[in-house]
Structures are given as C-alpha cells and as structure tokens.
XYZ file of C-alpha atoms in Angstrom:
561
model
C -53.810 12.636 -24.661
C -51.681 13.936 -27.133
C -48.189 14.174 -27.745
C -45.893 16.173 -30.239
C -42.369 16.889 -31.508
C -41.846 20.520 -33.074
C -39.019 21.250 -34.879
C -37.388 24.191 -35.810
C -36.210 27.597 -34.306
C -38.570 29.501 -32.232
C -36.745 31.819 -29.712
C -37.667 35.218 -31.027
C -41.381 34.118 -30.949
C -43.713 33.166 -28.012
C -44.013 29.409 -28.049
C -47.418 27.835 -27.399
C -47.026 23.948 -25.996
C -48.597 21.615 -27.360
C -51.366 19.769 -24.686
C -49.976 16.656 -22.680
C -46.557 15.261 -22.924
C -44.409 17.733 -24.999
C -41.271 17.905 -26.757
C -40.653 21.260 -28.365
C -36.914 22.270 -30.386
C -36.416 26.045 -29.837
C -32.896 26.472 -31.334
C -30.144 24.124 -32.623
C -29.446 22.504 -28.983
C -32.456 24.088 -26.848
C -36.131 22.489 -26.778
C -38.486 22.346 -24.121
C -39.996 19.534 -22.297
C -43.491 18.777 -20.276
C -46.506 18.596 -19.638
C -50.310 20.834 -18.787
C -48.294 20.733 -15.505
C -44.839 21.836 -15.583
C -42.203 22.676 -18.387
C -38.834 23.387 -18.142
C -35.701 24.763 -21.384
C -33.360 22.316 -22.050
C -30.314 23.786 -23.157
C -26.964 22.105 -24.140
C -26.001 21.257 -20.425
C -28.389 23.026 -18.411
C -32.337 22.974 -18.130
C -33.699 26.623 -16.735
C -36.611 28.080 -16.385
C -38.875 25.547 -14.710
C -42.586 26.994 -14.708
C -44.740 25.121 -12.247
C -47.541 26.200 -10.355
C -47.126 29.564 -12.171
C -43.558 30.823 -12.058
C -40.184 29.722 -12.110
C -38.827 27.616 -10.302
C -35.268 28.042 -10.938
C -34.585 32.168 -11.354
C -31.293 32.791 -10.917
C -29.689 29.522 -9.992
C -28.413 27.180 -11.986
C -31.089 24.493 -13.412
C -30.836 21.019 -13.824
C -28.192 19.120 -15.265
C -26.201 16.028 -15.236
C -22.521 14.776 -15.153
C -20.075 12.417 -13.707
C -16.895 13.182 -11.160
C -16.932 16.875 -10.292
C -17.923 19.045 -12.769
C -17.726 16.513 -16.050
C -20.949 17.665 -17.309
C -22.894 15.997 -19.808
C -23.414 18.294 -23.392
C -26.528 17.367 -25.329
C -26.363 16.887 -29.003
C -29.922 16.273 -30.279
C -33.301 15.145 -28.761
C -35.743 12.622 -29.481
C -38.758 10.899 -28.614
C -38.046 6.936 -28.581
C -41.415 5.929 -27.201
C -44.736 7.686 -27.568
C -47.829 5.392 -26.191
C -51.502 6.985 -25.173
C -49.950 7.044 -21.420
C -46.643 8.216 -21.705
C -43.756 10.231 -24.217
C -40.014 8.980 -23.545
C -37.877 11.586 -24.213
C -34.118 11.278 -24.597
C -31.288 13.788 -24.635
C -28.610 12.610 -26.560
C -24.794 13.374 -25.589
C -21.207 11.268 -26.317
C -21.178 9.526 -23.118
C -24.475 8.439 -22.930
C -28.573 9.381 -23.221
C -30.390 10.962 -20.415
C -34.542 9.678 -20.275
C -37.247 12.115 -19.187
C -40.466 9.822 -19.029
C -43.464 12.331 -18.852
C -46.760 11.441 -18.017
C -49.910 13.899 -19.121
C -50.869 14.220 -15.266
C -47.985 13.621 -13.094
C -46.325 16.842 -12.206
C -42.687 15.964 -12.656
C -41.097 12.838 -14.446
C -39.303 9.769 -14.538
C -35.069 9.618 -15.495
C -32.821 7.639 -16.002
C -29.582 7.572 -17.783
C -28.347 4.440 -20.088
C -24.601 4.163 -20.467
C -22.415 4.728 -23.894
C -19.089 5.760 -23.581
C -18.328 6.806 -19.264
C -14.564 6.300 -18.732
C -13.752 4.431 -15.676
C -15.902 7.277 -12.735
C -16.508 7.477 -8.921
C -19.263 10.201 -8.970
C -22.165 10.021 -11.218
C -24.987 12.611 -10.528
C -28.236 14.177 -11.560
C -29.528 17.425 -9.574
C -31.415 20.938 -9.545
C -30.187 23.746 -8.324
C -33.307 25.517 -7.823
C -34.764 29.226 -6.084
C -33.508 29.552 -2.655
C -36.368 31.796 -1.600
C -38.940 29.260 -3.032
C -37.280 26.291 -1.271
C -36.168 26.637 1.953
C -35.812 23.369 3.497
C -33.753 20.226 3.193
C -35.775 16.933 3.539
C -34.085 12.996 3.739
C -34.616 10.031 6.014
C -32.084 11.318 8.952
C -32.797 14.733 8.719
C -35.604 17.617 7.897
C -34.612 21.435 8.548
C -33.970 24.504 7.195
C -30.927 25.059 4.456
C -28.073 27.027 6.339
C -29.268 30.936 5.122
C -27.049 32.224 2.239
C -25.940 34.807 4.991
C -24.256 32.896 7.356
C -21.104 32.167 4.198
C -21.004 35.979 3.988
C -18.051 36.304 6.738
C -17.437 32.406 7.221
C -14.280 30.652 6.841
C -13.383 28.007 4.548
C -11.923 25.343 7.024
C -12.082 22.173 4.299
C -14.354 21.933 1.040
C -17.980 23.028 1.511
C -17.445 23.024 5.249
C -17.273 26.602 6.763
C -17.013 28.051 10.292
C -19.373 30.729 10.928
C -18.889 33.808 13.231
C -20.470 32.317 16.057
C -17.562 29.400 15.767
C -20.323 26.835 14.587
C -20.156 25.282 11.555
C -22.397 24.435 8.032
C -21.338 22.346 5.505
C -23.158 20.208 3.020
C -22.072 16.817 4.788
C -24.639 17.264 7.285
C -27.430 15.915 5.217
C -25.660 13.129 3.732
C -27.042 9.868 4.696
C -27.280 6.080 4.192
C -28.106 5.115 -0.106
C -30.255 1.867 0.867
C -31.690 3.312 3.927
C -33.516 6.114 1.573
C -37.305 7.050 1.524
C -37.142 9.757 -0.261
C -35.329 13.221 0.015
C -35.584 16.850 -1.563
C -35.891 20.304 -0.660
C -39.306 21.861 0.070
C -40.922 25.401 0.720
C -44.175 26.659 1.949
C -45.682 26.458 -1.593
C -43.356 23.944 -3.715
C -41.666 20.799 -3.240
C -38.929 19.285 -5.396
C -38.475 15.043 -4.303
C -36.234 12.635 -5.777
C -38.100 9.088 -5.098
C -36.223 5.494 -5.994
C -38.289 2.705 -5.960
C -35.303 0.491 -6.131
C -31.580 1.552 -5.417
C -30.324 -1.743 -7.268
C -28.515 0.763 -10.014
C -26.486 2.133 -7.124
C -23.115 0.910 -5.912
C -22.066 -0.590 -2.218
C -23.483 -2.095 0.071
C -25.622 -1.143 3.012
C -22.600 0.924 4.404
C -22.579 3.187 1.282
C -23.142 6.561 2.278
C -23.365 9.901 0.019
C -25.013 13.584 -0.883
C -28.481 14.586 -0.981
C -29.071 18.355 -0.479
C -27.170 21.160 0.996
C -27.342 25.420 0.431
C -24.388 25.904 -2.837
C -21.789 28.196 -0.392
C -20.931 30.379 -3.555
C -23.889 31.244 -5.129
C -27.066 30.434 -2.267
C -28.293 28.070 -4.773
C -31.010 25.248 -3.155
C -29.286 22.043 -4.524
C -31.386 18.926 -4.381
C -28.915 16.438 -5.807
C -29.729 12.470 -7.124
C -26.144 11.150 -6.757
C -26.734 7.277 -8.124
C -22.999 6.475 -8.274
C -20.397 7.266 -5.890
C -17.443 5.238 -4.643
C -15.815 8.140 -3.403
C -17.072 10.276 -0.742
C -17.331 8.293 3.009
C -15.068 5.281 1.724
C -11.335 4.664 0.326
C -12.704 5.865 -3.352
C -11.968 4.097 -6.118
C -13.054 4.909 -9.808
C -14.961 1.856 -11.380
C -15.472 0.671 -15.205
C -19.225 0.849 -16.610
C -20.571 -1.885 -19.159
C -21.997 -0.175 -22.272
C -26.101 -0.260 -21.843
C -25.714 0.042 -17.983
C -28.725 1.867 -16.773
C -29.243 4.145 -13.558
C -32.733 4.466 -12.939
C -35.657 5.244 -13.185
C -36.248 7.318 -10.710
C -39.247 9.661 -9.914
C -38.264 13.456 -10.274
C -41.956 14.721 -7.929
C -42.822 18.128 -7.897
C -45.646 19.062 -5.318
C -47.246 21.743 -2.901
C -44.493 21.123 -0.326
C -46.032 18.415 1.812
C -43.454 16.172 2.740
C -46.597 13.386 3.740
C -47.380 13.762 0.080
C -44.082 13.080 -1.181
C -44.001 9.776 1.588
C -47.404 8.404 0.094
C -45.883 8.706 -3.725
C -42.767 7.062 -2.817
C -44.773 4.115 -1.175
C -46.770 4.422 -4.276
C -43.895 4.287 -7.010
C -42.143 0.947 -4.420
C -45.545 -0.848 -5.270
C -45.391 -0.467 -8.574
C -41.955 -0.930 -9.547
C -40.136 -2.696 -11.460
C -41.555 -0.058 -14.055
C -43.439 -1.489 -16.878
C -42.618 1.760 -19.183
C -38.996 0.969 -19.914
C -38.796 -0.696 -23.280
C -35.271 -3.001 -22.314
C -35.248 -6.609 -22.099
C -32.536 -7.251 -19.853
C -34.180 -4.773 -17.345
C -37.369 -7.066 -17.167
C -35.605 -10.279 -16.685
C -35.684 -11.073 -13.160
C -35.866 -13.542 -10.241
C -35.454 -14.157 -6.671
C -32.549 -15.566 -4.209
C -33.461 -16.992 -0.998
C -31.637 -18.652 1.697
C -30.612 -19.574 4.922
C -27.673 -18.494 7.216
C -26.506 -20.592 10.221
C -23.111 -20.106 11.860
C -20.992 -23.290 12.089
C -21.130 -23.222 16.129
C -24.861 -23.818 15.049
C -26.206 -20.674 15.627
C -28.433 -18.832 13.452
C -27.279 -15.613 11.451
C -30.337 -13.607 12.812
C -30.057 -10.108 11.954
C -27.548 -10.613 9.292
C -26.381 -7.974 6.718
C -26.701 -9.951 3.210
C -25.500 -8.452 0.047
C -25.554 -9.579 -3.458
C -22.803 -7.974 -5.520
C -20.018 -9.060 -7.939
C -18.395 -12.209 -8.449
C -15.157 -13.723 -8.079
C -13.461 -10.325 -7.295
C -11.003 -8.652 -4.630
C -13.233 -5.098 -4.464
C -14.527 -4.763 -1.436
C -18.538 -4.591 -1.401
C -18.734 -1.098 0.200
C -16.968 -0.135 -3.234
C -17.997 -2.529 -5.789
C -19.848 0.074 -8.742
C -19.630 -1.849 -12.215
C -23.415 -3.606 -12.120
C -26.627 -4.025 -10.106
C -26.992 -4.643 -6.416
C -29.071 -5.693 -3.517
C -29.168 -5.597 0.272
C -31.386 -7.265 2.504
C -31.488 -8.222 6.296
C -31.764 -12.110 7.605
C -34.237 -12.578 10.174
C -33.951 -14.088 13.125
C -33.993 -17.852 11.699
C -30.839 -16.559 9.033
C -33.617 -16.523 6.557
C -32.855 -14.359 3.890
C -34.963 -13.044 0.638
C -34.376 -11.048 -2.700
C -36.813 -10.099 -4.859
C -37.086 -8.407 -8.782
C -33.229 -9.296 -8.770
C -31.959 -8.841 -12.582
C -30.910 -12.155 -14.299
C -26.901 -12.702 -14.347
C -24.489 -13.676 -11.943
C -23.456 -12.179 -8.204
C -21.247 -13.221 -5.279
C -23.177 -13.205 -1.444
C -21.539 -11.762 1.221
C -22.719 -11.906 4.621
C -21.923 -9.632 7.944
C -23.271 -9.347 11.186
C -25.538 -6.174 12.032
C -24.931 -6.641 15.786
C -27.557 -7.718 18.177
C -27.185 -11.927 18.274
C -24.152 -12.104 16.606
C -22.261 -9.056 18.043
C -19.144 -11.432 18.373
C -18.837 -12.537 15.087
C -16.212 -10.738 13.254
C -15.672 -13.230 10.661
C -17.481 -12.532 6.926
C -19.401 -14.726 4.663
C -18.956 -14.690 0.950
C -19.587 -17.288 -1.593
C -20.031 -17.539 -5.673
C -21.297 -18.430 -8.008
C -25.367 -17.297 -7.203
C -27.101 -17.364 -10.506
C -30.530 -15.307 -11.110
C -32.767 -16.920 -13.954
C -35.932 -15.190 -15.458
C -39.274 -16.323 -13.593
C -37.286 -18.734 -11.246
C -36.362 -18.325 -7.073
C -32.952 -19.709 -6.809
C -33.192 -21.330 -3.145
C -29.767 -21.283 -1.554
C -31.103 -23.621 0.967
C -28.982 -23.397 4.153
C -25.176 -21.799 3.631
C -23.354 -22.253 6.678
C -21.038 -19.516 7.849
C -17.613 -20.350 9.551
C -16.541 -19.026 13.102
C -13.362 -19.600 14.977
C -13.467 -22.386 17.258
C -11.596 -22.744 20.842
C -11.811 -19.277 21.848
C -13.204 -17.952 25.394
C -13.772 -14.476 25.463
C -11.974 -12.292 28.134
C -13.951 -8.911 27.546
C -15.737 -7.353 24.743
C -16.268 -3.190 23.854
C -19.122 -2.536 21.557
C -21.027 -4.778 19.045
C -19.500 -6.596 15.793
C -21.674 -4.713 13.219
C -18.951 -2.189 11.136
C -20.667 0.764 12.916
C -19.809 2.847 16.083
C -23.489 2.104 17.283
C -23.540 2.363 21.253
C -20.781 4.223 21.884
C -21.568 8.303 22.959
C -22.587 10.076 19.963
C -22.255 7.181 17.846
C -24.942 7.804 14.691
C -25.388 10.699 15.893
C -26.642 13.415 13.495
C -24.009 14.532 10.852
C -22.031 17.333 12.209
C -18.757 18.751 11.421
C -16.589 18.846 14.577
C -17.843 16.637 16.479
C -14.593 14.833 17.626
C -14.148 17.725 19.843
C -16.109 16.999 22.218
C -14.478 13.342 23.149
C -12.022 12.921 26.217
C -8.597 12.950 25.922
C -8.327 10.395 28.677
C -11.154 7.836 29.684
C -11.014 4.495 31.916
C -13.396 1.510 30.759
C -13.876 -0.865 33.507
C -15.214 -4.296 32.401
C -17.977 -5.497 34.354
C -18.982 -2.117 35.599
C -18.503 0.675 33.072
C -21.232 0.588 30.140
C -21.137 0.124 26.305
C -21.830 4.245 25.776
C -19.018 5.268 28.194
C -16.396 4.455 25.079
C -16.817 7.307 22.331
C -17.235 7.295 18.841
C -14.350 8.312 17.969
C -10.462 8.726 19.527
C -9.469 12.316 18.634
C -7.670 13.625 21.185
C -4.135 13.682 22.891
C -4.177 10.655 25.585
C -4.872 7.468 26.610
C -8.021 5.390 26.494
C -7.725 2.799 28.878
C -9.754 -0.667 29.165
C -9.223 -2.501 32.947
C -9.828 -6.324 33.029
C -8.924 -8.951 34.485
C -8.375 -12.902 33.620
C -6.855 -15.752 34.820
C -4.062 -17.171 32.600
C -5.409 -21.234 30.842
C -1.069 -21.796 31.107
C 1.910 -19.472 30.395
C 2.201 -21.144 26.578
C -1.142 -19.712 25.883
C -2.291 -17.009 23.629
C -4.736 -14.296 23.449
C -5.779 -12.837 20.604
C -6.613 -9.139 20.593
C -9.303 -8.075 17.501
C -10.003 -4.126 16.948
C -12.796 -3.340 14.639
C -12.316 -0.108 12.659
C -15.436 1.345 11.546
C -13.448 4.576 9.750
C -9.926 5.820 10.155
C -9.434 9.514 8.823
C -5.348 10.431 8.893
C -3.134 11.485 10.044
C -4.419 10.342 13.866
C -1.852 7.589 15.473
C -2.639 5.088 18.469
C -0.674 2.979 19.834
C -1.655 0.260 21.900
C 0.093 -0.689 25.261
C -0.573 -3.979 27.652
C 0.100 -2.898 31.328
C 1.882 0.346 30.726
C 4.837 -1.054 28.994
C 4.407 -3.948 26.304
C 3.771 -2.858 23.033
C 0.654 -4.518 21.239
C 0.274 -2.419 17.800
C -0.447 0.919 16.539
C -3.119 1.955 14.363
C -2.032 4.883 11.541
C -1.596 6.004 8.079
C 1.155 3.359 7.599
C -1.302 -0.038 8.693
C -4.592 1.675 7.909
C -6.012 3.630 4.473
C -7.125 6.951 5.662
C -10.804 8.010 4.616
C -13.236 10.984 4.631
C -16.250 9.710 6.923
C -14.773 11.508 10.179
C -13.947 14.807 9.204
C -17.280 14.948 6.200
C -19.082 14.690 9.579
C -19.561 11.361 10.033
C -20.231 9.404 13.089
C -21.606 5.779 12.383
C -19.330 4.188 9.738
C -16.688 4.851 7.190
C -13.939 2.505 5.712
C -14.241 -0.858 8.018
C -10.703 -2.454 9.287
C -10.231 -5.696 10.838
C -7.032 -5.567 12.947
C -5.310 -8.628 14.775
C -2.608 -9.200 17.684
C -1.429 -12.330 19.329
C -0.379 -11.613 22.927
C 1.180 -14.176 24.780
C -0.073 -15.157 27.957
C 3.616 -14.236 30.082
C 2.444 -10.588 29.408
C -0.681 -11.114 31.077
C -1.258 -10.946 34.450
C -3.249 -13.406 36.666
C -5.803 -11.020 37.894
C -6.098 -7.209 36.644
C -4.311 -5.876 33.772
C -4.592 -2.760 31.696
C -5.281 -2.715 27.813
C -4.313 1.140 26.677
C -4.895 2.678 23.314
C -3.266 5.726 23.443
C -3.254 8.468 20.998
C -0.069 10.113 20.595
C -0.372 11.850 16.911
C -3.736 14.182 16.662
C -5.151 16.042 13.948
C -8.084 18.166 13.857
C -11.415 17.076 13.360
C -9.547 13.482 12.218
C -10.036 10.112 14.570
C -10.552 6.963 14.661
C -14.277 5.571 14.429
C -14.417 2.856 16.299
C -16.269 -0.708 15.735
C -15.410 -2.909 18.096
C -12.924 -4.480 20.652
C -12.545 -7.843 21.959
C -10.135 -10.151 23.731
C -10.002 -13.782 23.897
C -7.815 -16.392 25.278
C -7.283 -18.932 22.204
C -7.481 -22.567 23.556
C-alpha cells in the first residue's frame, strides 16, 4: 500500500490520486482525502464532492462538516497526516477548537473519525453529519425505524407549526423528530438508496453523554433545501431533556466511529457494525489514556432482600448534583443487572465514576427509590469487584393500588413507545375512569393532554384515623404549559403538577412518547380524608396546550405504617 501527502495548488489542473490512502492539498485550505474507493474535497468547513461508486455523492447539497450547538461550525486551518503505517493513514484537519481524524484504510470504503478536544467552550450539541443527494438516498435507516425520507414535495405548501415540524395539506405531519431514537440502544443508522448506502456505526457510545434515557437526532429530509441529512450527533444534553451546556476537558475524544459507505444493503451495514463491536476498543488510535482500561462488576440486592434483577446501572461522574440523563463532561457506560443484581462493565477507561442504579420495571416495578454511590475506581488490566452493594427501600409501607411500572418510561400505557410522531397527544381522552382491580395497565394513556379529569377508583380500609398515606407520581416528561391538579374524592386538594413545581421539557411535543425529563413527586394524605371503602383519586387537567402533556411514569398509593 502506499500513502502520500501532496502539497501545493492544483485547482486549475486535473488531479491524479495517488493509490491507497491519500491526502492531497489543492489550494491554501482545500485538499482531498481517500482511498482506490472513495474521495471526497475538503474545504475550509465543508467536504463536497464525494465520488464513490462512480459519481457524486453529494451534488447539490451541502457535504460533510462538523460543529457544535447549532450552526457553530468548525473552520479548518491546515491538514496533516499524524500516523502513516502499511495498514492505515491518520489524517487530521486542524481548526481552533479542536482536530477532526479521518482514519482511512486502502480497502474499506469509507473511514474512521473522531474528534479530540482543544479549546470547546462550555456546549450542549456536538455533531458530525452529511448532507448528501436526495435522489441517490432515499431512505432513513436506525434501530426504531426504516422508511422512506418525507419527499421534498410535501414542505412545498406545508406549515411551519414548531421548528422542523410541519403540517402538510392533508393535516398530517413530518418533522425530523420522528427518527430520533435511544443513543445506547443504537445498532447502527444512516440513510440508504437502491444503489448507495451512507452508515454511521459506534462500536462503543462511551464518548457520549447520559444515561440510557438519553435520546437524540439521527436522520431526517433538511425542510429548506431537500437535502438527505444523515447526522452523528455524539454530544447532546439538549434536545429530549432539561438541556444544560457542559464543560469539556482539553484532550477529550469523541470517537472513533465508522463512517461505511456501501451498495445500500442495510444486512451489510448490520454485519459491519457487529464486525467493528468485536473488534473495538480500536488498536489504531495512538493515545495512552484511551487504551487504559478495566472492568467493574457487582452485585445489587435491595435492602428488603430482594434482588435488583433487571436493573438500569450507570457509571458516570462523581461526587456531583447533575443528574445522569445530563451529565456530558467525560466517558460513560450503561449496562443492565440480571436477574441475580449481577452487573458487568467491560473496556471501561481508567479514572474515577459514581454508580447509579434504577429500576427498568419488571421485578422491581415498585421501587422508586435510586441507587448511587462513589468513589468506583477503574485501574489498567484490573476488574474492580464491587461485591454486593445493597440498595435502600422504604420500610412499613402496604401498598393500596399501583398504575404502571417504576421504570422512568410510559411503557404499558396506550401508545406508550410508540413510534415517534408529532401529535400524538391528540388522540388521548379528555376524561377516563381507572378502576383498580378491573381496569388494565394500557387503559391509562401516555400522556394527559386534554381538558378533563382522569380518574383512578379504589378502595381501602383505613390502619387508624392518625395514619398516613403517601401518594408517589412518577413523571416520565412534562412539556409546559399543561396544569393538573389532583383532587381526593371530588373536593380535597392533593397537589398540582405545572410549570411552577415541574421544569418543562421538549420530549412531548419533539414527538416523543416513552421518556423525557423524569420527576419524582410526593404527597402525604391523611387518613380522615380517606374513606373506609371506595374513594376517588382525580388528576384533572385544567390548563391545556397543544401538542404539550404530561408523560406519565407511574402512580402508586400506600398506607405508611
């Protein structure tokens, strides 16, 4: 294989590339990268005219390119090649807030990124993508959904109802949201035609921020230009969630990832991304800290003695008041428990992190209570066994009813994780009666959305009028400005739920319908405002606003003795 760096201005003449791995300066900030396969111009910000299999890929749309929050776009200075072996050429594109890799192999059609951090402010967004020919790639590929991009056409007489989401004539709608999914629950996504595929693959999301919960873009049709946009958004602490803007350590590194290019087959693409998880970490990058690793294990048991089968487990920062969902400074890990509690992390960078624990539903549907604990150190070559960590749980309380699993989801209820689709709260009752004992976990709704009064009919018998029950509501998003209040037997106040208890956030109206922002919410009720017998628990919603709701979690009641 060979390998070469030409220098020098070349744009009034036909260039012909060097064989293998390339880098080739064209003007003062334009060279061109690749291989016998592919090659694409790099320009100051944007890299056009991607020939594969022939053609270009790009045309008229925009390219690649790469930036952080919005349209903060990274402007390239000078390339380089920091690492030329016989298998490989690692190219980087230098700009003042930090140097974007292009790892190029002499037979791999595509190439590996990543980006290592200089100078980022504080950021919510950071994102690589193509925008690439909309004739040439038609369809939108992740792990929740595969179909056709919305056709240019359909903007042409649509509204604008909220950004990127637009109501066509027909009164449906399209909007980019729809193909968002899950970070950690990620295969592999892209945008494919009959002919051409273009795949991001991540062997590892440990470079991204959240937890499990985090959710963000993928791929959507650009509404102003009909642009096929395959975006590789590796930080984002905005969209879904309460955002926040985090702080990023000098040397931080997001990737590598796989940039694939193939002949459309969306099998293919699945094969290579089990291909690229066996293989990683990735022996290419030349950083020392990236190849120190080891592994956490442990063991989670509940202190009623149960085990914590199922479990959410998360390692992320220590010692800190940031919730996981939007913790973005470092390197992080999810994993499941099985049904022991047993727990396992593997390839986990040396350093410090914090463990936090939640339950996923199924076993431990009642547990509402969290887990965290710190200091878990990760040493080079070493497991660090937790052993068994046990996780507290209220004692003395006897449950009166429960609606829906703990797991920070609105899993079982009607159209809960449902596809993504704008609008959806529509189609929930104003006014619903839940019958405990006889109605089922799917007659509650996703979401309240609507003008009335969802009612929940139980009955108990009172342990002694000096009791107390303790009411717990389980937010799994709240998008404002939708108000409930919540009413015991038509006249006794509990608590309302609103902008003024609750910080609002997107996931509801950027058509989500399993999770957002989770809430924990409280109320004592005292046992003279219960009846022996049946009473009536309503949550009535008396402030609506479109396409806003309340995504609901949870509900339980318990007599605390």
């Amino acid at each position: 294989m060979r390998s070469s760096l030409l220098v020098g201005c070349f744009a009034a003449a036909k260039l012909s590339f060097a064989k293998g791995p390339f880098l080739q300066q064209t003007g003062s900030t334009q060279w061109v990268i690749g291989n016998d396969l592919w090659n694409v111009t790099q320009g100051s910000v944007y890299a056009t005219n991607l020939q594969y299999q022939g053609s270009d890929a790009v045309k008229n749309a925009s390219g690649h390119y790469a930036g952080y929050d919005g349209e903060s776009n990274f402007r390239y200075t000078s390339a380089s090649i920091v690492s030329n072996s016989s298998e490989f050429i690692d190219i980087s594109f230098s700009s003042s807030f930090g140097d974007l890799h292009w790892v190029i192999y002499p037979e791999l059609a595509g190439a590996y990124q990543y980006f290592v951090n200089k100078a980022l402010p504080d950021i919510s967004i950071f994102r690589t993508l193509w925008r690439l020919d909309p004739d040439r790639f038609t369809n939108g590929y992740t792990t929740t959904k595969d179909a056709p991009l919305p056709g240019w056409s359909l903007y042409a007489n649509a509204t604008e109802i909220q950004d990127e989401t637009f109501q066509i004539t027909d009164g449906s709608y399209v909007t980019k949201y729809d193909f968002a999914n899950y970070v950690r629950e990620r295969d592999f996504v892209g945008i494919y035609g009959d002919k051409s595929g273009s795949w991001y693959i991540h062997a590892s999301n440990e470079y991204q921020p959240g937890n499990h919960l985090s959710q963000t873009l993928t791929v959507h049709r650009e509404s102003a230009t009909g642009d096929a946009v395959q975006l590789n958004v590796v930080q984002d602490t905005s969209h879904f969630r309460v955002g926040i803007k985090t702080p990023q350590p000098v040397g931080k590194i997001w990737g590598p990832w796989l940039w694939y290019l193939n002949d459309g087959s969306v099998e293919d693409a699945r094969k290579r991304a089990a291909k690229e998880r066996s293989v990683w970490p990735y022996p290419f990058l030349k950083d020392n800290a990236y190849h120190s690793r080891g592994n956490v294990k442990g063991k989670l048991v509940l202190s009623d003695k149960r085990p914590a089968g199922g479990a959410a487990v998360f390692l992320g920062d220590v010692n800190t008041s940031i919730r996981p969902l939007v913790q973005g400074s470092n390197y992080y890990y999810t994993a499941y428990a099985d049904e022991s509690g047993e727990f396992n992390f593997k390839h986990v960078r040396s350093g410090n992190y914090g463990l936090y624990a939640w339950s996923n539903g199924g076993v431990l549907g009642d547990v509402y209570t969290n887990f965290t604990t710190s200091i878990v150190g990760v040493t080079d070559g070493r497991t660090n066994n937790l052993r068994t960590l046990t996780w507290d749980v209220p004692k003395g309380r006897r449950q009166i009813f429960q609606v829906g699993d703990f797991d920070k989801k609105a899993l079982g209820f009607t159209y809960g994780g449902a596809p993504n689709q704008h609008g959806l709260t529509e189609k929930v009752p104003a006014n619903m009666t839940f019958v405990v004992g006889e109605s089922k976990v799917s007659d509650w709704y996703y979401a309240s959305a609507q003008l009335g009064s969802w009612d929940v009919v139980f009955s108990t018998k009172r342990p002694a009028l000096n009791a107390t029950a303790l009411l717990t509501v389980s937010l799994a998003g709240y998008s404002q400005s939708t108000g409930l209040t919540i009413y015991l037997n038509g006249n006794t106040t509990i608590g309302a739920i609103n902008k003024d208890v609750v910080t609002s956030d997107p996931a509801v109206y950027r058509s989500g319908t399993t999770s957002g922002e989770w809430h924990l919410l409280q109320y004592e009720i005292r046992a003279s405002n219960l009846r022996d017998g049946k009473n009536v628990l309503s949550f009535k919603t008396d402030r609506y606003t479109k396409w806003r709701g309340i995504l609901w979690d949870s509900i339980i009641l318990e007599w605390v003795v």
